Amino acid sequence: MKTDSFSLRHNGPRPEKIQEMLKTISVNSLDELIDQTIPADIKLTSELQLNNAICESDYSEHISKLSQKNKVFKSYIGLGYHPATLPAVIQRNIFENPGWYTAYTPYQAEISQGRLEALLNYQTMVTDLTGLELTNASLLDEGTAAAEAMLMLFNSRSKEQVKRNAVKFFVSVEVLPQTISVLKTRSNPLGIELIIGNHETFEFTSDVFGAIIQYPAMNGEIYDYSDFVTKAKNNDSKLVVAADLLSIALLTPPGEWGADVVVGTTQRFGIPMGYGGPHAAYFATKEEYKRAIPGRIIGVTIDADGNRALRMALQTREQHIKREKATSNICTSQVLLAVMAGMYTVYHGESGLKYIANKIHN
């Protein structure tokens, strides 16, 4: 015996329930309910003017012809955020795998060698691309990474700089606006004076301890910063470069032309824009700052049996040990997204990254 009672019970209200609800609100029919709720000035009184139905293949052909009318221009919008494609194998095995569901670095190294290996891979990727010796296991975003770089250089000033009250930090107008906003927020309570201006006309003075520039610039231009770098070094001012990590697969790495710190986001490494986040930020610097760098660092060591092992290194810098004397208040990271960015590099390889960067450029 056929019955439709099962589908009626599970798909919307049954006719008798509809009548019961209409009676409760003193309405005779659904049409009357619509007449009472939809304002007359926006209600369509005529029949919809629809084209005749067409089959799927005809519709695909129609849509294809429409799309050919589009005018495709190069896009310079985004301010550091751009569409990216995440390989399905990374999405399925990492992003959708609960075993990786954490933003934090693993404190219990004995049971976390796999995650530590993935983070070491991420760190290796960042150092290779930036041309610097040391990096951490990610920060929160480009703005906070830039602020951490400014604070690290401020706290690492020489005795002579402290004596002459070098508290000024130059910020290029080409730095992304959201980064400048974070720099303003973080600098004010610490007595750091920001100087926002044109790097091509700026003249260093003895009270400037550091500077930050964007590479490529916010407008997409690739500046030759050699003169600016020379001026900074002659003034003993340290240099932060906020760099598009994918672009330096093609361009000369900032570490090779004078950067003391390189920061940025890894969003372009397969991470969707996500309406602005989250995305793992990278932070790379010179070996001399290993006691001052913010964030977690994954290092290689040996275990009790003499085998290669991984652990978090130089933890005496950090807040959970040094408390108020820590080099930074940063006590978290974006590990899941950093792992994904690292695996994106493994998936594509060096030649693949250069191909993608060339494709974007062209």
PDB file of N, CA and C in Angstrom, residues 139-183:
ATOM      1  N   LEU A 139      52.772  34.249  13.352  1.00  0.00           N
ATOM      2  CA  LEU A 139      52.105  35.221  14.214  1.00  0.00           C
ATOM      3  C   LEU A 139      50.682  35.401  13.703  1.00  0.00           C
ATOM      4  N   LEU A 140      49.976  36.418  14.198  1.00  0.00           N
ATOM      5  CA  LEU A 140      48.539  36.501  13.944  1.00  0.00           C
ATOM      6  C   LEU A 140      48.187  37.080  12.581  1.00  0.00           C
ATOM      7  N   ASP A 141      48.816  38.189  12.193  1.00  0.00           N
ATOM      8  CA  ASP A 141      48.565  38.771  10.872  1.00  0.00           C
ATOM      9  C   ASP A 141      49.700  39.737  10.559  1.00  0.00           C
ATOM     10  N   GLU A 142      49.684  40.307   9.346  1.00  0.00           N
ATOM     11  CA  GLU A 142      50.794  41.162   8.924  1.00  0.00           C
ATOM     12  C   GLU A 142      50.939  42.392   9.813  1.00  0.00           C
ATOM     13  N   GLY A 143      49.820  42.990  10.209  1.00  0.00           N
ATOM     14  CA  GLY A 143      49.878  44.183  11.040  1.00  0.00           C
ATOM     15  C   GLY A 143      50.543  43.932  12.379  1.00  0.00           C
ATOM     16  N   THR A 144      50.133  42.862  13.065  1.00  0.00           N
ATOM     17  CA  THR A 144      50.734  42.570  14.374  1.00  0.00           C
ATOM     18  C   THR A 144      52.185  42.126  14.225  1.00  0.00           C
ATOM     19  N   ALA A 145      52.508  41.445  13.119  1.00  0.00           N
ATOM     20  CA  ALA A 145      53.899  41.053  12.877  1.00  0.00           C
ATOM     21  C   ALA A 145      54.777  42.287  12.700  1.00  0.00           C
ATOM     22  N   ALA A 146      54.266  43.290  11.972  1.00  0.00           N
ATOM     23  CA  ALA A 146      55.012  44.536  11.785  1.00  0.00           C
ATOM     24  C   ALA A 146      55.207  45.255  13.117  1.00  0.00           C
ATOM     25  N   ALA A 147      54.162  45.264  13.938  1.00  0.00           N
ATOM     26  CA  ALA A 147      54.261  45.904  15.252  1.00  0.00           C
ATOM     27  C   ALA A 147      55.269  45.180  16.136  1.00  0.00           C
ATOM     28  N   GLU A 148      55.270  43.848  16.086  1.00  0.00           N
ATOM     29  CA  GLU A 148      56.240  43.073  16.864  1.00  0.00           C
ATOM     30  C   GLU A 148      57.664  43.364  16.397  1.00  0.00           C
ATOM     31  N   ALA A 149      57.838  43.551  15.088  1.00  0.00           N
ATOM     32  CA  ALA A 149      59.166  43.882  14.562  1.00  0.00           C
ATOM     33  C   ALA A 149      59.627  45.240  15.085  1.00  0.00           C
ATOM     34  N   MET A 150      58.722  46.207  15.066  1.00  0.00           N
ATOM     35  CA  MET A 150      59.046  47.544  15.580  1.00  0.00           C
ATOM     36  C   MET A 150      59.451  47.471  17.056  1.00  0.00           C
ATOM     37  N   LEU A 151      58.679  46.719  17.855  1.00  0.00           N
ATOM     38  CA  LEU A 151      58.959  46.622  19.291  1.00  0.00           C
ATOM     39  C   LEU A 151      60.264  45.887  19.548  1.00  0.00           C
ATOM     40  N   MET A 152      60.543  44.839  18.759  1.00  0.00           N
ATOM     41  CA  MET A 152      61.788  44.094  18.934  1.00  0.00           C
ATOM     42  C   MET A 152      62.996  44.993  18.675  1.00  0.00           C
ATOM     43  N   LEU A 153      62.930  45.782  17.610  1.00  0.00           N
ATOM     44  CA  LEU A 153      64.044  46.682  17.290  1.00  0.00           C
ATOM     45  C   LEU A 153      64.156  47.809  18.318  1.00  0.00           C
ATOM     46  N   PHE A 154      63.021  48.266  18.827  1.00  0.00           N
ATOM     47  CA  PHE A 154      63.026  49.310  19.862  1.00  0.00           C
ATOM     48  C   PHE A 154      63.701  48.803  21.130  1.00  0.00           C
ATOM     49  N   ASN A 155      63.354  47.572  21.519  1.00  0.00           N
ATOM     50  CA  ASN A 155      63.931  46.992  22.736  1.00  0.00           C
ATOM     51  C   ASN A 155      65.374  46.546  22.540  1.00  0.00           C
ATOM     52  N   SER A 156      65.815  46.450  21.288  1.00  0.00           N
ATOM     53  CA  SER A 156      67.181  46.003  20.984  1.00  0.00           C
ATOM     54  C   SER A 156      68.106  47.166  20.640  1.00  0.00           C
ATOM     55  N   ARG A 157      67.677  48.393  20.912  1.00  0.00           N
ATOM     56  CA  ARG A 157      68.519  49.548  20.605  1.00  0.00           C
ATOM     57  C   ARG A 157      69.854  49.484  21.356  1.00  0.00           C
ATOM     58  N   SER A 158      70.868  50.053  20.731  1.00  0.00           N
ATOM     59  CA  SER A 158      72.181  50.109  21.372  1.00  0.00           C
ATOM     60  C   SER A 158      72.154  51.096  22.544  1.00  0.00           C
ATOM     61  N   LYS A 159      73.163  51.006  23.394  1.00  0.00           N
ATOM     62  CA  LYS A 159      73.246  51.928  24.533  1.00  0.00           C
ATOM     63  C   LYS A 159      73.343  53.372  24.061  1.00  0.00           C
ATOM     64  N   GLU A 160      74.045  53.569  22.942  1.00  0.00           N
ATOM     65  CA  GLU A 160      74.179  54.927  22.404  1.00  0.00           C
ATOM     66  C   GLU A 160      72.831  55.465  21.938  1.00  0.00           C
ATOM     67  N   GLN A 161      72.025  54.595  21.296  1.00  0.00           N
ATOM     68  CA  GLN A 161      70.704  55.024  20.827  1.00  0.00           C
ATOM     69  C   GLN A 161      69.780  55.350  21.999  1.00  0.00           C
ATOM     70  N   VAL A 162      69.843  54.544  23.035  1.00  0.00           N
ATOM     71  CA  VAL A 162      69.023  54.814  24.224  1.00  0.00           C
ATOM     72  C   VAL A 162      69.459  56.130  24.866  1.00  0.00           C
ATOM     73  N   LYS A 163      70.772  56.338  24.921  1.00  0.00           N
ATOM     74  CA  LYS A 163      71.311  57.550  25.541  1.00  0.00           C
ATOM     75  C   LYS A 163      70.876  58.808  24.796  1.00  0.00           C
ATOM     76  N   ARG A 164      70.833  58.729  23.441  1.00  0.00           N
ATOM     77  CA  ARG A 164      70.434  59.916  22.678  1.00  0.00           C
ATOM     78  C   ARG A 164      68.936  59.950  22.386  1.00  0.00           C
ATOM     79  N   ASN A 165      68.200  59.081  23.086  1.00  0.00           N
ATOM     80  CA  ASN A 165      66.729  59.068  23.017  1.00  0.00           C
ATOM     81  C   ASN A 165      66.219  58.843  21.589  1.00  0.00           C
ATOM     82  N   ALA A 166      66.727  57.801  20.956  1.00  0.00           N
ATOM     83  CA  ALA A 166      66.277  57.439  19.604  1.00  0.00           C
ATOM     84  C   ALA A 166      64.954  56.689  19.720  1.00  0.00           C
ATOM     85  N   VAL A 167      63.856  57.430  19.560  1.00  0.00           N
ATOM     86  CA  VAL A 167      62.524  56.845  19.751  1.00  0.00           C
ATOM     87  C   VAL A 167      61.651  56.989  18.504  1.00  0.00           C
ATOM     88  N   LYS A 168      62.231  57.416  17.391  1.00  0.00           N
ATOM     89  CA  LYS A 168      61.442  57.629  16.180  1.00  0.00           C
ATOM     90  C   LYS A 168      61.545  56.428  15.244  1.00  0.00           C
ATOM     91  N   PHE A 169      60.408  56.114  14.620  1.00  0.00           N
ATOM     92  CA  PHE A 169      60.328  54.968  13.707  1.00  0.00           C
ATOM     93  C   PHE A 169      59.658  55.440  12.422  1.00  0.00           C
ATOM     94  N   PHE A 170      60.373  55.333  11.304  1.00  0.00           N
ATOM     95  CA  PHE A 170      59.833  55.797  10.023  1.00  0.00           C
ATOM     96  C   PHE A 170      58.930  54.738   9.399  1.00  0.00           C
ATOM     97  N   VAL A 171      57.773  55.174   8.876  1.00  0.00           N
ATOM     98  CA  VAL A 171      56.819  54.291   8.203  1.00  0.00           C
ATOM     99  C   VAL A 171      56.542  54.856   6.812  1.00  0.00           C
ATOM    100  N   SER A 172      56.826  54.080   5.789  1.00  0.00           N
ATOM    101  CA  SER A 172      56.558  54.535   4.424  1.00  0.00           C
ATOM    102  C   SER A 172      55.055  54.665   4.196  1.00  0.00           C
ATOM    103  N   VAL A 173      54.655  55.684   3.434  1.00  0.00           N
ATOM    104  CA  VAL A 173      53.230  55.857   3.112  1.00  0.00           C
ATOM    105  C   VAL A 173      52.722  54.713   2.244  1.00  0.00           C
ATOM    106  N   GLU A 174      53.643  53.933   1.664  1.00  0.00           N
ATOM    107  CA  GLU A 174      53.256  52.804   0.824  1.00  0.00           C
ATOM    108  C   GLU A 174      52.969  51.538   1.628  1.00  0.00           C
ATOM    109  N   VAL A 175      53.166  51.596   2.944  1.00  0.00           N
ATOM    110  CA  VAL A 175      52.815  50.453   3.801  1.00  0.00           C
ATOM    111  C   VAL A 175      51.298  50.334   3.858  1.00  0.00           C
ATOM    112  N   LEU A 176      50.793  49.106   3.913  1.00  0.00           N
ATOM    113  CA  LEU A 176      49.349  48.871   3.910  1.00  0.00           C
ATOM    114  C   LEU A 176      48.676  49.622   5.063  1.00  0.00           C
ATOM    115  N   PRO A 177      47.507  50.229   4.817  1.00  0.00           N
ATOM    116  CA  PRO A 177      46.863  51.068   5.841  1.00  0.00           C
ATOM    117  C   PRO A 177      46.521  50.326   7.124  1.00  0.00           C
ATOM    118  N   GLN A 178      46.124  49.042   7.008  1.00  0.00           N
ATOM    119  CA  GLN A 178      45.804  48.306   8.231  1.00  0.00           C
ATOM    120  C   GLN A 178      47.056  48.071   9.082  1.00  0.00           C
ATOM    121  N   THR A 179      48.198  47.935   8.430  1.00  0.00           N
ATOM    122  CA  THR A 179      49.454  47.787   9.164  1.00  0.00           C
ATOM    123  C   THR A 179      49.813  49.086   9.877  1.00  0.00           C
ATOM    124  N   ILE A 180      49.648  50.208   9.186  1.00  0.00           N
ATOM    125  CA  ILE A 180      49.924  51.512   9.808  1.00  0.00           C
ATOM    126  C   ILE A 180      49.028  51.730  11.025  1.00  0.00           C
ATOM    127  N   SER A 181      47.770  51.310  10.930  1.00  0.00           N
ATOM    128  CA  SER A 181      46.844  51.466  12.065  1.00  0.00           C
ATOM    129  C   SER A 181      47.329  50.698  13.288  1.00  0.00           C
ATOM    130  N   VAL A 182      47.806  49.468  13.082  1.00  0.00           N
ATOM    131  CA  VAL A 182      48.307  48.669  14.203  1.00  0.00           C
ATOM    132  C   VAL A 182      49.579  49.293  14.769  1.00  0.00           C
ATOM    133  N   LEU A 183      50.451  49.779  13.903  1.00  0.00           N
ATOM    134  CA  LEU A 183      51.679  50.432  14.364  1.00  0.00           C
ATOM    135  C   LEU A 183      51.359  51.647  15.237  1.00  0.00           C
TER     136      LEU A 183
END
